[in-house]
């Protein structure tokens, strides 16, 4: 990628995304009004049984689209490191075998509705750990604004240590893989939205989640939304 194209993005991240043709991916593009694979806006669905503004329900996660964080967003340490970052991600991807998360479910976590593994999955934890540690040389210093934002919710001592060392509090021992579906909602709103999403996603939640690729994504300077820059296949 040329330097002028790199300047299109303020931060980079390594995410898990379902494949572009996946039913969950198609559903989520409409739900969030954003397709990260294509980097384009999508019309929100119109459901008679949901009397809430979907754009408001998904305002913050809608900037990312459906994703599972493996290495949280980071500014690039040096602009010229981009090609080296790509090579490092490729090397990492070629060290991990494809796998499935056999069972997923919808859950409310601290007021957010998210899709999560039914039981903790060691393989996705390991993949995230490798992304956090092995790609960290490419991470530039986090802005004071983002650091203050992280601390504003109240961090444990270990999370504070993660923030100082890795630029993000919820990594390694504090990592919990999830696909965020909503903002933090009031209980009465969350209950209704949860029921609707559970119904709409019933068939999706019955299938395993295939982890066969990782994605380098960038935060657009133009609109603040994340989109796929490149995908890297895990090995068979």
CSV table of C-alpha atoms in Angstrom, one decimal:
chain,number,residue,atom,x,y,z
A,1,UNK,CA,0.0,0.0,0.0
A,2,UNK,CA,1.4,3.4,-1.0
A,3,UNK,CA,2.0,6.1,1.6
A,4,UNK,CA,-0.9,8.3,0.3
A,5,UNK,CA,-3.2,5.4,0.8
A,6,UNK,CA,-1.9,4.7,4.4
A,7,UNK,CA,-2.8,8.3,5.2
A,8,UNK,CA,-6.4,7.3,4.6
A,9,UNK,CA,-6.4,5.6,8.0
A,10,UNK,CA,-5.8,7.0,11.5
A,11,UNK,CA,-5.6,3.6,13.3
A,12,UNK,CA,-5.3,0.0,12.4
A,13,UNK,CA,-6.6,-3.2,14.0
A,14,UNK,CA,-6.6,-6.9,13.6
A,15,UNK,CA,-10.1,-8.3,13.7
A,16,UNK,CA,-12.0,-11.5,13.2
A,17,UNK,CA,-14.9,-11.1,10.7
A,18,UNK,CA,-17.1,-13.8,9.3
A,19,UNK,CA,-16.7,-14.2,5.5
A,20,UNK,CA,-18.4,-11.7,3.3
A,21,UNK,CA,-21.0,-14.3,2.1
A,22,UNK,CA,-21.8,-15.6,5.6
A,23,UNK,CA,-25.4,-15.3,6.8
A,24,UNK,CA,-24.3,-13.5,10.0
A,25,UNK,CA,-22.1,-11.1,8.0
A,26,UNK,CA,-25.0,-10.2,5.7
A,27,UNK,CA,-27.4,-9.8,8.6
A,28,UNK,CA,-24.9,-7.6,10.5
A,29,UNK,CA,-24.1,-5.3,7.6
A,30,UNK,CA,-27.8,-4.3,7.5
A,31,UNK,CA,-28.1,-4.2,11.3
A,32,UNK,CA,-25.1,-1.8,11.6
A,33,UNK,CA,-25.8,0.1,8.4
A,34,UNK,CA,-22.1,-0.6,7.5
A,35,UNK,CA,-20.4,-3.3,5.6
A,36,UNK,CA,-16.7,-3.4,6.7
A,37,UNK,CA,-15.7,-5.8,3.9
A,38,UNK,CA,-16.8,-3.3,1.2
A,39,UNK,CA,-16.3,-0.1,3.3
A,40,UNK,CA,-19.8,1.1,2.4
A,41,UNK,CA,-23.1,2.1,4.0
A,42,UNK,CA,-26.0,-0.3,3.9
A,43,UNK,CA,-29.7,0.4,4.5
A,44,UNK,CA,-31.0,-0.4,8.0
A,45,UNK,CA,-33.7,-3.1,8.2
A,46,UNK,CA,-37.3,-2.2,9.0
A,47,UNK,CA,-38.9,-4.5,11.5
A,48,UNK,CA,-42.4,-4.1,12.8
A,49,UNK,CA,-41.6,-5.8,16.1
A,50,UNK,CA,-38.7,-3.4,17.0
A,51,UNK,CA,-39.9,0.1,18.0
A,52,UNK,CA,-36.4,1.5,18.4
A,53,UNK,CA,-34.1,3.5,16.1
A,54,UNK,CA,-31.5,0.9,15.1
A,55,UNK,CA,-29.0,3.6,14.2
A,56,UNK,CA,-29.1,4.8,17.9
A,57,UNK,CA,-29.0,1.2,19.2
A,58,UNK,CA,-25.8,0.6,17.2
A,59,UNK,CA,-24.2,4.1,17.1
A,60,UNK,CA,-20.8,3.2,18.6
A,61,UNK,CA,-20.4,-0.4,17.3
A,62,UNK,CA,-21.7,0.7,13.9
A,63,UNK,CA,-18.4,2.4,13.3
A,64,UNK,CA,-16.7,-1.0,13.2
A,65,UNK,CA,-19.4,-3.3,11.8
A,66,UNK,CA,-19.5,-6.8,13.0
A,67,UNK,CA,-16.1,-7.8,14.3
A,68,UNK,CA,-14.3,-9.7,17.0
A,69,UNK,CA,-11.2,-7.8,18.3
A,70,UNK,CA,-7.9,-9.7,18.2
A,71,UNK,CA,-5.5,-6.7,18.4
A,72,UNK,CA,-7.3,-3.5,19.4
A,73,UNK,CA,-7.0,-0.4,17.3
A,74,UNK,CA,-3.6,1.3,17.3
A,75,UNK,CA,-1.8,4.1,15.6
A,76,UNK,CA,1.1,2.9,13.4
A,77,UNK,CA,4.4,3.5,15.1
A,78,UNK,CA,6.0,4.6,11.8
A,79,UNK,CA,4.3,5.2,8.5
A,80,UNK,CA,7.0,3.2,6.6
A,81,UNK,CA,6.3,0.2,8.8
A,82,UNK,CA,3.1,-0.6,7.0
A,83,UNK,CA,4.6,-3.2,4.6
A,84,UNK,CA,6.4,-4.8,7.5
A,85,UNK,CA,3.2,-5.0,9.4
A,86,UNK,CA,1.6,-6.8,6.5
A,87,UNK,CA,4.5,-9.3,6.4
A,88,UNK,CA,4.2,-9.9,10.2
A,89,UNK,CA,0.5,-10.5,10.0
A,90,UNK,CA,1.0,-13.0,7.1
A,91,UNK,CA,3.7,-14.8,9.1
A,92,UNK,CA,1.4,-15.0,12.1
A,93,UNK,CA,-1.6,-16.2,10.0
A,94,UNK,CA,0.6,-19.0,8.6
A,95,UNK,CA,1.3,-20.3,12.1
A,96,UNK,CA,-2.3,-20.9,13.1
A,97,UNK,CA,-4.6,-23.6,11.9
A,98,UNK,CA,-8.2,-22.8,10.9
A,99,UNK,CA,-10.7,-23.8,13.6
A,100,UNK,CA,-14.3,-23.5,14.6
A,101,UNK,CA,-15.9,-22.1,17.7
A,102,UNK,CA,-18.4,-25.0,18.1
A,103,UNK,CA,-21.2,-23.1,19.8
A,104,UNK,CA,-22.1,-19.5,20.1
A,105,UNK,CA,-24.9,-17.6,21.9
A,106,UNK,CA,-26.4,-14.2,22.4
A,107,UNK,CA,-25.6,-12.6,25.8
A,108,UNK,CA,-25.9,-9.3,27.6
A,109,UNK,CA,-22.5,-8.2,29.0
A,110,UNK,CA,-22.5,-5.0,31.1
A,111,UNK,CA,-25.6,-3.8,29.3
A,112,UNK,CA,-24.2,-4.6,25.8
A,113,UNK,CA,-25.8,-7.3,23.7
A,114,UNK,CA,-23.1,-9.5,22.1
A,115,UNK,CA,-22.5,-12.8,20.4
A,116,UNK,CA,-20.1,-14.9,22.4
A,117,UNK,CA,-18.8,-18.5,22.6
A,118,UNK,CA,-21.1,-20.6,24.7
A,119,UNK,CA,-18.0,-21.7,26.7
A,120,UNK,CA,-14.6,-20.1,26.7
A,121,UNK,CA,-12.6,-21.1,23.6
A,122,UNK,CA,-8.9,-21.5,24.2
A,123,UNK,CA,-8.0,-21.3,20.5
A,124,UNK,CA,-9.5,-17.9,19.9
A,125,UNK,CA,-7.8,-16.7,23.1
A,126,UNK,CA,-4.5,-18.0,21.8
A,127,UNK,CA,-4.9,-16.3,18.5
A,128,UNK,CA,-5.7,-13.0,20.2
A,129,UNK,CA,-2.7,-13.3,22.4
A,130,UNK,CA,-0.4,-13.9,19.5
A,131,UNK,CA,-1.8,-10.9,17.7
A,132,UNK,CA,-1.4,-8.7,20.8
A,133,UNK,CA,2.1,-9.7,21.5
A,134,UNK,CA,3.7,-10.5,18.1
A,135,UNK,CA,2.4,-7.3,16.4
A,136,UNK,CA,3.0,-4.9,19.2
A,137,UNK,CA,6.2,-3.5,17.8
A,138,UNK,CA,4.1,-1.8,15.1
A,139,UNK,CA,1.9,0.0,17.7
A,140,UNK,CA,2.5,3.7,18.2
A,141,UNK,CA,1.6,5.5,21.5
A,142,UNK,CA,-2.1,5.9,22.2
A,143,UNK,CA,-3.6,9.4,22.4
A,144,UNK,CA,-4.2,10.9,25.9
A,145,UNK,CA,-7.8,11.2,25.0
A,146,UNK,CA,-8.2,7.5,24.3
A,147,UNK,CA,-6.2,6.6,27.5
A,148,UNK,CA,-8.5,8.8,29.6
A,149,UNK,CA,-11.5,7.2,27.9
A,150,UNK,CA,-10.3,3.8,28.9
A,151,UNK,CA,-9.7,4.8,32.5
A,152,UNK,CA,-13.0,6.6,32.9
A,153,UNK,CA,-14.9,3.3,33.3
A,154,UNK,CA,-12.7,2.2,36.2
A,155,UNK,CA,-10.0,-0.4,35.6
A,156,UNK,CA,-8.6,-3.1,37.8
A,157,UNK,CA,-4.9,-3.0,38.6
A,158,UNK,CA,-4.2,-5.7,36.0
A,159,UNK,CA,-6.2,-3.9,33.4
A,160,UNK,CA,-4.3,-0.7,34.1
A,161,UNK,CA,-1.1,-2.6,33.7
A,162,UNK,CA,-2.4,-4.0,30.3
A,163,UNK,CA,-3.3,-0.4,29.3
A,164,UNK,CA,0.3,0.8,30.0
A,165,UNK,CA,2.0,-2.2,28.4
A,166,UNK,CA,-0.3,-3.1,25.5
A,167,UNK,CA,-2.3,0.1,24.9
A,168,UNK,CA,-5.6,-1.5,25.8
A,169,UNK,CA,-6.9,-2.9,29.1
A,170,UNK,CA,-8.9,-5.9,27.9
A,171,UNK,CA,-6.2,-8.2,26.6
A,172,UNK,CA,-4.6,-11.5,27.6
A,173,UNK,CA,-6.1,-12.5,31.0
A,174,UNK,CA,-8.8,-9.9,30.6
A,175,UNK,CA,-9.7,-10.8,27.0
A,176,UNK,CA,-13.2,-12.2,26.3
A,177,UNK,CA,-13.9,-12.8,22.6
A,178,UNK,CA,-17.2,-11.3,21.6
A,179,UNK,CA,-19.1,-9.7,18.6
A,180,UNK,CA,-20.7,-6.6,19.9
A,181,UNK,CA,-24.2,-6.0,18.6
A,182,UNK,CA,-25.4,-2.9,20.4
A,183,UNK,CA,-24.6,0.1,22.5
A,184,UNK,CA,-24.9,-0.2,26.3
A,185,UNK,CA,-28.7,-0.2,26.7
A,186,UNK,CA,-31.2,0.4,29.5
A,187,UNK,CA,-32.5,-2.9,30.9
A,188,UNK,CA,-36.0,-2.3,29.5
A,189,UNK,CA,-34.6,-1.6,26.0
A,190,UNK,CA,-32.1,-4.4,26.2
A,191,UNK,CA,-34.7,-7.0,27.0
A,192,UNK,CA,-36.8,-6.1,24.0
A,193,UNK,CA,-33.9,-5.8,21.6
A,194,UNK,CA,-32.4,-9.1,22.9
A,195,UNK,CA,-35.6,-11.0,22.1
A,196,UNK,CA,-35.8,-9.6,18.6
A,197,UNK,CA,-32.2,-10.3,17.8
A,198,UNK,CA,-32.4,-13.8,19.3
A,199,UNK,CA,-35.3,-14.5,17.0
A,200,UNK,CA,-33.7,-13.0,13.9
A,201,UNK,CA,-30.4,-14.8,14.6
A,202,UNK,CA,-31.9,-18.2,15.6
A,203,UNK,CA,-30.5,-20.2,12.6
A,204,UNK,CA,-27.1,-18.4,12.8
A,205,UNK,CA,-26.7,-19.1,16.5
A,206,UNK,CA,-27.3,-22.8,15.9
A,207,UNK,CA,-24.2,-23.0,13.6
A,208,UNK,CA,-20.5,-23.0,14.7
A,209,UNK,CA,-18.4,-19.9,14.0
A,210,UNK,CA,-15.6,-20.7,11.5
A,211,UNK,CA,-12.3,-18.9,12.2
A,212,UNK,CA,-10.4,-19.3,9.0
A,213,UNK,CA,-9.1,-15.7,8.4
A,214,UNK,CA,-7.9,-12.7,10.2
A,215,UNK,CA,-8.4,-9.2,8.9
A,216,UNK,CA,-6.3,-6.1,8.9
A,217,UNK,CA,-8.7,-3.2,9.2
A,218,UNK,CA,-8.3,0.6,9.2
A,219,UNK,CA,-10.1,3.5,10.7
A,220,UNK,CA,-11.0,5.9,8.0
A,221,UNK,CA,-9.9,9.5,8.5
A,222,UNK,CA,-12.8,10.6,6.4
A,223,UNK,CA,-15.7,9.1,8.4
A,224,UNK,CA,-14.2,7.4,11.5
A,225,UNK,CA,-15.4,3.9,10.4
A,226,UNK,CA,-13.4,0.8,10.1
A,227,UNK,CA,-13.0,-1.2,6.9
A,228,UNK,CA,-11.1,-4.2,5.7
A,229,UNK,CA,-7.7,-3.4,4.1
A,230,UNK,CA,-6.6,-7.0,3.7
A,231,UNK,CA,-7.5,-10.5,4.7
A,232,UNK,CA,-5.1,-13.3,5.7
A,233,UNK,CA,-6.0,-16.9,5.6
A,234,UNK,CA,-5.1,-19.3,8.4
A,235,UNK,CA,-3.6,-22.6,7.4
A,236,UNK,CA,-5.6,-25.9,6.8
